[in-house]
Amino acid sequence: MSDGLLGAAILSAAELEAGLLAWREAVLGDPQARWDSRRDLAYWQHAAEHFEEYRQPIPHTIAAVQAQLRPAWSLLDVGAGTGRFTRPLAPFVRQITALDYSADMLAVLVAAGLPAHVRVWQRDFHAPDIPPHDAVLAAWALYRSPDLRADVERLWGLARHLLLVLEDNGLPSPHVAWKRRANPAPRLPYPRTALIAGILHERAQVSVLEIREQRVEEYPSLEALLARHKVDASQSGEFLAYLSPYLAQSGAGVRYTFEAVNTLVVAQR
Ligand SMILES: C[S@@+](CC[C@H](N)C(=O)[O-])C[C@H]1O[C@@H](n2cnc3c(N)ncnc32)[C@H](O)[C@@H]1O
């Protein structure tokens, strides 16, 4: 984990405005229109059950978040989803509120069984009745915010001591990059976390941590890898050539390894 404090990397006011505008255009230009809560909730209704199955473990990221918390604190996990953070962090704080507006995501969280000090709350984080907590975590929860500044300020307003915002570095994994090769997603001029840090730095002490996670997928055969990534036979040669730097033989099968970089904005009062 590298601990890069902003310092030189803080965006100027003009860069921040340009970055926020580009962010807004990217959110509103989403072909799936997930900024629309009805479309987003329909997505989660479909995806909730398999959400964690399709995600690799993120032990270093969870450890980095945990290291920021204090045992006496309450924690608000905004956009808690199926509880990827709520569950492992629960032993390290006095109380957690897992807040999410998707009943389907929360149903998966509740089904896993929770200790008594975890409160599950179905709410939009814009709702006016959310009480402040000692720490607030928003992990991959701002993807549909056209007004990023307003939403980051909203979360900061809910945090008595600490706001943690987690995003990835926006670079697709190799198989996703291959799928998008003809139509790559528009790149933001600045990383998402630089925008979030830029919004917060005048009111908070802000640092940005970079956390690397190794992703490993094991398959009994190349056919199984192709099937998992839904690549049809006519494109398999091209796909495997693109992925070859990341593939290795593993016993009788194949191992696909790549790195993901997550970034954690830590804002303290
Ligand atoms: C990508 S998932 C991340 C879940 C979890 N934080 C994790 O990292 O595994 C985003 C979650 O944010 C929730 N969400 C999106 N907009 C929200 C809003 N305005 N209020 C509350 N939850 C929201 C979605 O329902 C979804 O469960």
JSON list of N, CA, C and O and ligand atoms in Angstrom, two decimals, residues 40-41 44 51 77-82 84-85 99-102 105 123-126 139-141 143-144, ligand 1:
[
{"chain": "A", "resi": 40, "resn": "ASP", "atom": "N", "xyz": [-31.24, 1.84, -11.93]},
{"chain": "A", "resi": 40, "resn": "ASP", "atom": "CA", "xyz": [-30.19, 1.29, -11.06]},
{"chain": "A", "resi": 40, "resn": "ASP", "atom": "C", "xyz": [-30.75, 0.21, -10.14]},
{"chain": "A", "resi": 40, "resn": "ASP", "atom": "O", "xyz": [-30.15, -0.84, -9.96]},
{"chain": "A", "resi": 41, "resn": "LEU", "atom": "N", "xyz": [-31.92, 0.47, -9.57]},
{"chain": "A", "resi": 41, "resn": "LEU", "atom": "CA", "xyz": [-32.51, -0.53, -8.66]},
{"chain": "A", "resi": 41, "resn": "LEU", "atom": "C", "xyz": [-32.87, -1.81, -9.42]},
{"chain": "A", "resi": 41, "resn": "LEU", "atom": "O", "xyz": [-32.72, -2.91, -8.90]},
{"chain": "A", "resi": 44, "resn": "TRP", "atom": "N", "xyz": [-29.70, -3.79, -9.75]},
{"chain": "A", "resi": 44, "resn": "TRP", "atom": "CA", "xyz": [-29.30, -4.50, -8.52]},
{"chain": "A", "resi": 44, "resn": "TRP", "atom": "C", "xyz": [-30.25, -5.65, -8.21]},
{"chain": "A", "resi": 44, "resn": "TRP", "atom": "O", "xyz": [-29.85, -6.66, -7.63]},
{"chain": "A", "resi": 51, "resn": "PHE", "atom": "N", "xyz": [-23.61, -10.85, -6.89]},
{"chain": "A", "resi": 51, "resn": "PHE", "atom": "CA", "xyz": [-22.69, -9.70, -6.81]},
{"chain": "A", "resi": 51, "resn": "PHE", "atom": "C", "xyz": [-21.31, -10.12, -6.27]},
{"chain": "A", "resi": 51, "resn": "PHE", "atom": "O", "xyz": [-20.28, -9.81, -6.85]},
{"chain": "A", "resi": 77, "resn": "ASP", "atom": "N", "xyz": [-21.96, 2.75, 6.74]},
{"chain": "A", "resi": 77, "resn": "ASP", "atom": "CA", "xyz": [-21.49, 2.19, 5.46]},
{"chain": "A", "resi": 77, "resn": "ASP", "atom": "C", "xyz": [-22.54, 2.57, 4.41]},
{"chain": "A", "resi": 77, "resn": "ASP", "atom": "O", "xyz": [-23.60, 1.97, 4.33]},
{"chain": "A", "resi": 78, "resn": "VAL", "atom": "N", "xyz": [-22.22, 3.58, 3.63]},
{"chain": "A", "resi": 78, "resn": "VAL", "atom": "CA", "xyz": [-23.17, 4.14, 2.65]},
{"chain": "A", "resi": 78, "resn": "VAL", "atom": "C", "xyz": [-23.08, 3.33, 1.35]},
{"chain": "A", "resi": 78, "resn": "VAL", "atom": "O", "xyz": [-22.00, 3.15, 0.81]},
{"chain": "A", "resi": 79, "resn": "GLY", "atom": "N", "xyz": [-24.22, 2.86, 0.88]},
{"chain": "A", "resi": 79, "resn": "GLY", "atom": "CA", "xyz": [-24.20, 1.98, -0.30]},
{"chain": "A", "resi": 79, "resn": "GLY", "atom": "C", "xyz": [-23.53, 0.67, 0.09]},
{"chain": "A", "resi": 79, "resn": "GLY", "atom": "O", "xyz": [-22.68, 0.15, -0.63]},
{"chain": "A", "resi": 80, "resn": "ALA", "atom": "N", "xyz": [-23.98, 0.13, 1.23]},
{"chain": "A", "resi": 80, "resn": "ALA", "atom": "CA", "xyz": [-23.32, -1.06, 1.81]},
{"chain": "A", "resi": 80, "resn": "ALA", "atom": "C", "xyz": [-23.48, -2.30, 0.94]},
{"chain": "A", "resi": 80, "resn": "ALA", "atom": "O", "xyz": [-22.70, -3.24, 1.03]},
{"chain": "A", "resi": 81, "resn": "GLY", "atom": "N", "xyz": [-24.52, -2.31, 0.11]},
{"chain": "A", "resi": 81, "resn": "GLY", "atom": "CA", "xyz": [-24.72, -3.44, -0.79]},
{"chain": "A", "resi": 81, "resn": "GLY", "atom": "C", "xyz": [-24.93, -4.73, -0.02]},
{"chain": "A", "resi": 81, "resn": "GLY", "atom": "O", "xyz": [-25.70, -4.81, 0.94]},
{"chain": "A", "resi": 82, "resn": "THR", "atom": "N", "xyz": [-24.20, -5.76, -0.44]},
{"chain": "A", "resi": 82, "resn": "THR", "atom": "CA", "xyz": [-24.34, -7.08, 0.18]},
{"chain": "A", "resi": 82, "resn": "THR", "atom": "C", "xyz": [-23.45, -7.22, 1.42]},
{"chain": "A", "resi": 82, "resn": "THR", "atom": "O", "xyz": [-23.35, -8.30, 1.98]},
{"chain": "A", "resi": 84, "resn": "ARG", "atom": "N", "xyz": [-19.99, -6.37, 1.74]},
{"chain": "A", "resi": 84, "resn": "ARG", "atom": "CA", "xyz": [-18.58, -6.74, 1.57]},
{"chain": "A", "resi": 84, "resn": "ARG", "atom": "C", "xyz": [-17.68, -6.04, 2.58]},
{"chain": "A", "resi": 84, "resn": "ARG", "atom": "O", "xyz": [-16.62, -6.53, 2.94]},
{"chain": "A", "resi": 85, "resn": "PHE", "atom": "N", "xyz": [-18.06, -4.82, 3.01]},
{"chain": "A", "resi": 85, "resn": "PHE", "atom": "CA", "xyz": [-17.29, -4.11, 4.04]},
{"chain": "A", "resi": 85, "resn": "PHE", "atom": "C", "xyz": [-17.95, -4.25, 5.41]},
{"chain": "A", "resi": 85, "resn": "PHE", "atom": "O", "xyz": [-17.27, -4.41, 6.41]},
{"chain": "A", "resi": 99, "resn": "LEU", "atom": "N", "xyz": [-26.26, 1.06, 5.21]},
{"chain": "A", "resi": 99, "resn": "LEU", "atom": "CA", "xyz": [-27.33, 1.80, 4.55]},
{"chain": "A", "resi": 99, "resn": "LEU", "atom": "C", "xyz": [-27.26, 1.58, 3.04]},
{"chain": "A", "resi": 99, "resn": "LEU", "atom": "O", "xyz": [-26.20, 1.72, 2.44]},
{"chain": "A", "resi": 100, "resn": "ASP", "atom": "N", "xyz": [-28.40, 1.23, 2.46]},
{"chain": "A", "resi": 100, "resn": "ASP", "atom": "CA", "xyz": [-28.43, 1.06, 1.00]},
{"chain": "A", "resi": 100, "resn": "ASP", "atom": "C", "xyz": [-29.88, 1.26, 0.56]},
{"chain": "A", "resi": 100, "resn": "ASP", "atom": "O", "xyz": [-30.80, 0.95, 1.31]},
{"chain": "A", "resi": 101, "resn": "TYR", "atom": "N", "xyz": [-30.07, 1.77, -0.64]},
{"chain": "A", "resi": 101, "resn": "TYR", "atom": "CA", "xyz": [-31.45, 1.97, -1.08]},
{"chain": "A", "resi": 101, "resn": "TYR", "atom": "C", "xyz": [-32.01, 0.77, -1.83]},
{"chain": "A", "resi": 101, "resn": "TYR", "atom": "O", "xyz": [-33.18, 0.76, -2.18]},
{"chain": "A", "resi": 102, "resn": "SER", "atom": "N", "xyz": [-31.18, -0.26, -2.05]},
{"chain": "A", "resi": 102, "resn": "SER", "atom": "CA", "xyz": [-31.66, -1.44, -2.76]},
{"chain": "A", "resi": 102, "resn": "SER", "atom": "C", "xyz": [-32.06, -2.53, -1.78]},
{"chain": "A", "resi": 102, "resn": "SER", "atom": "O", "xyz": [-31.20, -3.11, -1.08]},
{"chain": "A", "resi": 105, "resn": "MET", "atom": "N", "xyz": [-30.13, -5.83, -2.56]},
{"chain": "A", "resi": 105, "resn": "MET", "atom": "CA", "xyz": [-28.75, -5.95, -2.06]},
{"chain": "A", "resi": 105, "resn": "MET", "atom": "C", "xyz": [-28.78, -6.20, -0.55]},
{"chain": "A", "resi": 105, "resn": "MET", "atom": "O", "xyz": [-28.06, -7.07, -0.04]},
{"chain": "A", "resi": 123, "resn": "ARG", "atom": "N", "xyz": [-32.39, 2.98, 2.76]},
{"chain": "A", "resi": 123, "resn": "ARG", "atom": "CA", "xyz": [-32.56, 4.43, 2.59]},
{"chain": "A", "resi": 123, "resn": "ARG", "atom": "C", "xyz": [-31.69, 4.91, 1.44]},
{"chain": "A", "resi": 123, "resn": "ARG", "atom": "O", "xyz": [-30.60, 4.39, 1.21]},
{"chain": "A", "resi": 124, "resn": "ASP", "atom": "N", "xyz": [-32.15, 5.95, 0.79]},
{"chain": "A", "resi": 124, "resn": "ASP", "atom": "CA", "xyz": [-31.31, 6.71, -0.13]},
{"chain": "A", "resi": 124, "resn": "ASP", "atom": "C", "xyz": [-30.41, 7.58, 0.75]},
{"chain": "A", "resi": 124, "resn": "ASP", "atom": "O", "xyz": [-30.89, 8.16, 1.74]},
{"chain": "A", "resi": 125, "resn": "PHE", "atom": "N", "xyz": [-29.13, 7.70, 0.42]},
{"chain": "A", "resi": 125, "resn": "PHE", "atom": "CA", "xyz": [-28.26, 8.49, 1.32]},
{"chain": "A", "resi": 125, "resn": "PHE", "atom": "C", "xyz": [-28.56, 9.98, 1.28]},
{"chain": "A", "resi": 125, "resn": "PHE", "atom": "O", "xyz": [-28.04, 10.74, 2.09]},
{"chain": "A", "resi": 126, "resn": "HIS", "atom": "N", "xyz": [-29.44, 10.39, 0.37]},
{"chain": "A", "resi": 126, "resn": "HIS", "atom": "CA", "xyz": [-29.88, 11.79, 0.37]},
{"chain": "A", "resi": 126, "resn": "HIS", "atom": "C", "xyz": [-31.02, 12.03, 1.37]},
{"chain": "A", "resi": 126, "resn": "HIS", "atom": "O", "xyz": [-31.40, 13.18, 1.59]},
{"chain": "A", "resi": 139, "resn": "ALA", "atom": "N", "xyz": [-18.02, 3.03, -0.35]},
{"chain": "A", "resi": 139, "resn": "ALA", "atom": "CA", "xyz": [-17.18, 2.21, -1.24]},
{"chain": "A", "resi": 139, "resn": "ALA", "atom": "C", "xyz": [-17.94, 1.98, -2.54]},
{"chain": "A", "resi": 139, "resn": "ALA", "atom": "O", "xyz": [-18.99, 1.32, -2.54]},
{"chain": "A", "resi": 140, "resn": "TRP", "atom": "N", "xyz": [-17.43, 2.51, -3.61]},
{"chain": "A", "resi": 140, "resn": "TRP", "atom": "CA", "xyz": [-18.04, 2.37, -4.93]},
{"chain": "A", "resi": 140, "resn": "TRP", "atom": "C", "xyz": [-19.53, 2.73, -4.88]},
{"chain": "A", "resi": 140, "resn": "TRP", "atom": "O", "xyz": [-20.37, 2.04, -5.45]},
{"chain": "A", "resi": 141, "resn": "ALA", "atom": "N", "xyz": [-19.83, 3.83, -4.19]},
{"chain": "A", "resi": 141, "resn": "ALA", "atom": "CA", "xyz": [-21.24, 4.19, -3.99]},
{"chain": "A", "resi": 141, "resn": "ALA", "atom": "C", "xyz": [-21.60, 5.51, -4.69]},
{"chain": "A", "resi": 141, "resn": "ALA", "atom": "O", "xyz": [-22.76, 5.94, -4.62]},
{"chain": "A", "resi": 143, "resn": "TYR", "atom": "N", "xyz": [-21.07, 6.22, -8.02]},
{"chain": "A", "resi": 143, "resn": "TYR", "atom": "CA", "xyz": [-20.99, 6.04, -9.47]},
{"chain": "A", "resi": 143, "resn": "TYR", "atom": "C", "xyz": [-22.16, 6.70, -10.22]},
{"chain": "A", "resi": 143, "resn": "TYR", "atom": "O", "xyz": [-22.08, 6.89, -11.42]},
{"chain": "A", "resi": 144, "resn": "ARG", "atom": "N", "xyz": [-23.26, 7.00, -9.50]},
{"chain": "A", "resi": 144, "resn": "ARG", "atom": "CA", "xyz": [-24.42, 7.52, -10.22]},
{"chain": "A", "resi": 144, "resn": "ARG", "atom": "C", "xyz": [-24.78, 8.94, -9.78]},
{"chain": "A", "resi": 144, "resn": "ARG", "atom": "O", "xyz": [-25.90, 9.39, -9.94]},
{"chain": "B", "resi": 1, "resn": "LIG", "atom": "C1", "xyz": [-21.19, -1.03, -6.54]},
{"chain": "B", "resi": 1, "resn": "LIG", "atom": "S1", "xyz": [-22.25, -1.38, -5.19]},
{"chain": "B", "resi": 1, "resn": "LIG", "atom": "C2", "xyz": [-21.07, -1.32, -3.88]},
{"chain": "B", "resi": 1, "resn": "LIG", "atom": "C3", "xyz": [-21.51, -2.08, -2.66]},
{"chain": "B", "resi": 1, "resn": "LIG", "atom": "C4", "xyz": [-20.47, -2.15, -1.53]},
{"chain": "B", "resi": 1, "resn": "LIG", "atom": "N1", "xyz": [-20.14, -0.83, -1.04]},
{"chain": "B", "resi": 1, "resn": "LIG", "atom": "C5", "xyz": [-19.24, -2.87, -2.01]},
{"chain": "B", "resi": 1, "resn": "LIG", "atom": "O1", "xyz": [-18.20, -2.21, -2.18]},
{"chain": "B", "resi": 1, "resn": "LIG", "atom": "O2", "xyz": [-19.32, -4.07, -2.22]},
{"chain": "B", "resi": 1, "resn": "LIG", "atom": "C6", "xyz": [-23.11, 0.18, -5.01]},
{"chain": "B", "resi": 1, "resn": "LIG", "atom": "C7", "xyz": [-24.22, 0.15, -3.98]},
{"chain": "B", "resi": 1, "resn": "LIG", "atom": "O3", "xyz": [-24.65, 1.50, -3.78]},
{"chain": "B", "resi": 1, "resn": "LIG", "atom": "C8", "xyz": [-26.05, 1.52, -3.64]},
{"chain": "B", "resi": 1, "resn": "LIG", "atom": "N2", "xyz": [-26.54, 2.87, -3.93]},
{"chain": "B", "resi": 1, "resn": "LIG", "atom": "C9", "xyz": [-26.45, 3.55, -5.10]},
{"chain": "B", "resi": 1, "resn": "LIG", "atom": "N3", "xyz": [-27.00, 4.77, -4.99]},
{"chain": "B", "resi": 1, "resn": "LIG", "atom": "C10", "xyz": [-27.46, 4.87, -3.70]},
{"chain": "B", "resi": 1, "resn": "LIG", "atom": "C11", "xyz": [-28.12, 5.90, -2.98]},
{"chain": "B", "resi": 1, "resn": "LIG", "atom": "N4", "xyz": [-28.41, 7.09, -3.53]},
{"chain": "B", "resi": 1, "resn": "LIG", "atom": "N5", "xyz": [-28.44, 5.66, -1.67]},
{"chain": "B", "resi": 1, "resn": "LIG", "atom": "C12", "xyz": [-28.13, 4.48, -1.10]},
{"chain": "B", "resi": 1, "resn": "LIG", "atom": "N6", "xyz": [-27.52, 3.45, -1.75]},
{"chain": "B", "resi": 1, "resn": "LIG", "atom": "C13", "xyz": [-27.17, 3.65, -3.03]},
{"chain": "B", "resi": 1, "resn": "LIG", "atom": "C14", "xyz": [-26.53, 0.45, -4.61]},
{"chain": "B", "resi": 1, "resn": "LIG", "atom": "O4", "xyz": [-27.82, 0.00, -4.29]},
{"chain": "B", "resi": 1, "resn": "LIG", "atom": "C15", "xyz": [-25.46, -0.63, -4.44]},
{"chain": "B", "resi": 1, "resn": "LIG", "atom": "O5", "xyz": [-25.80, -1.56, -3.45]}
]
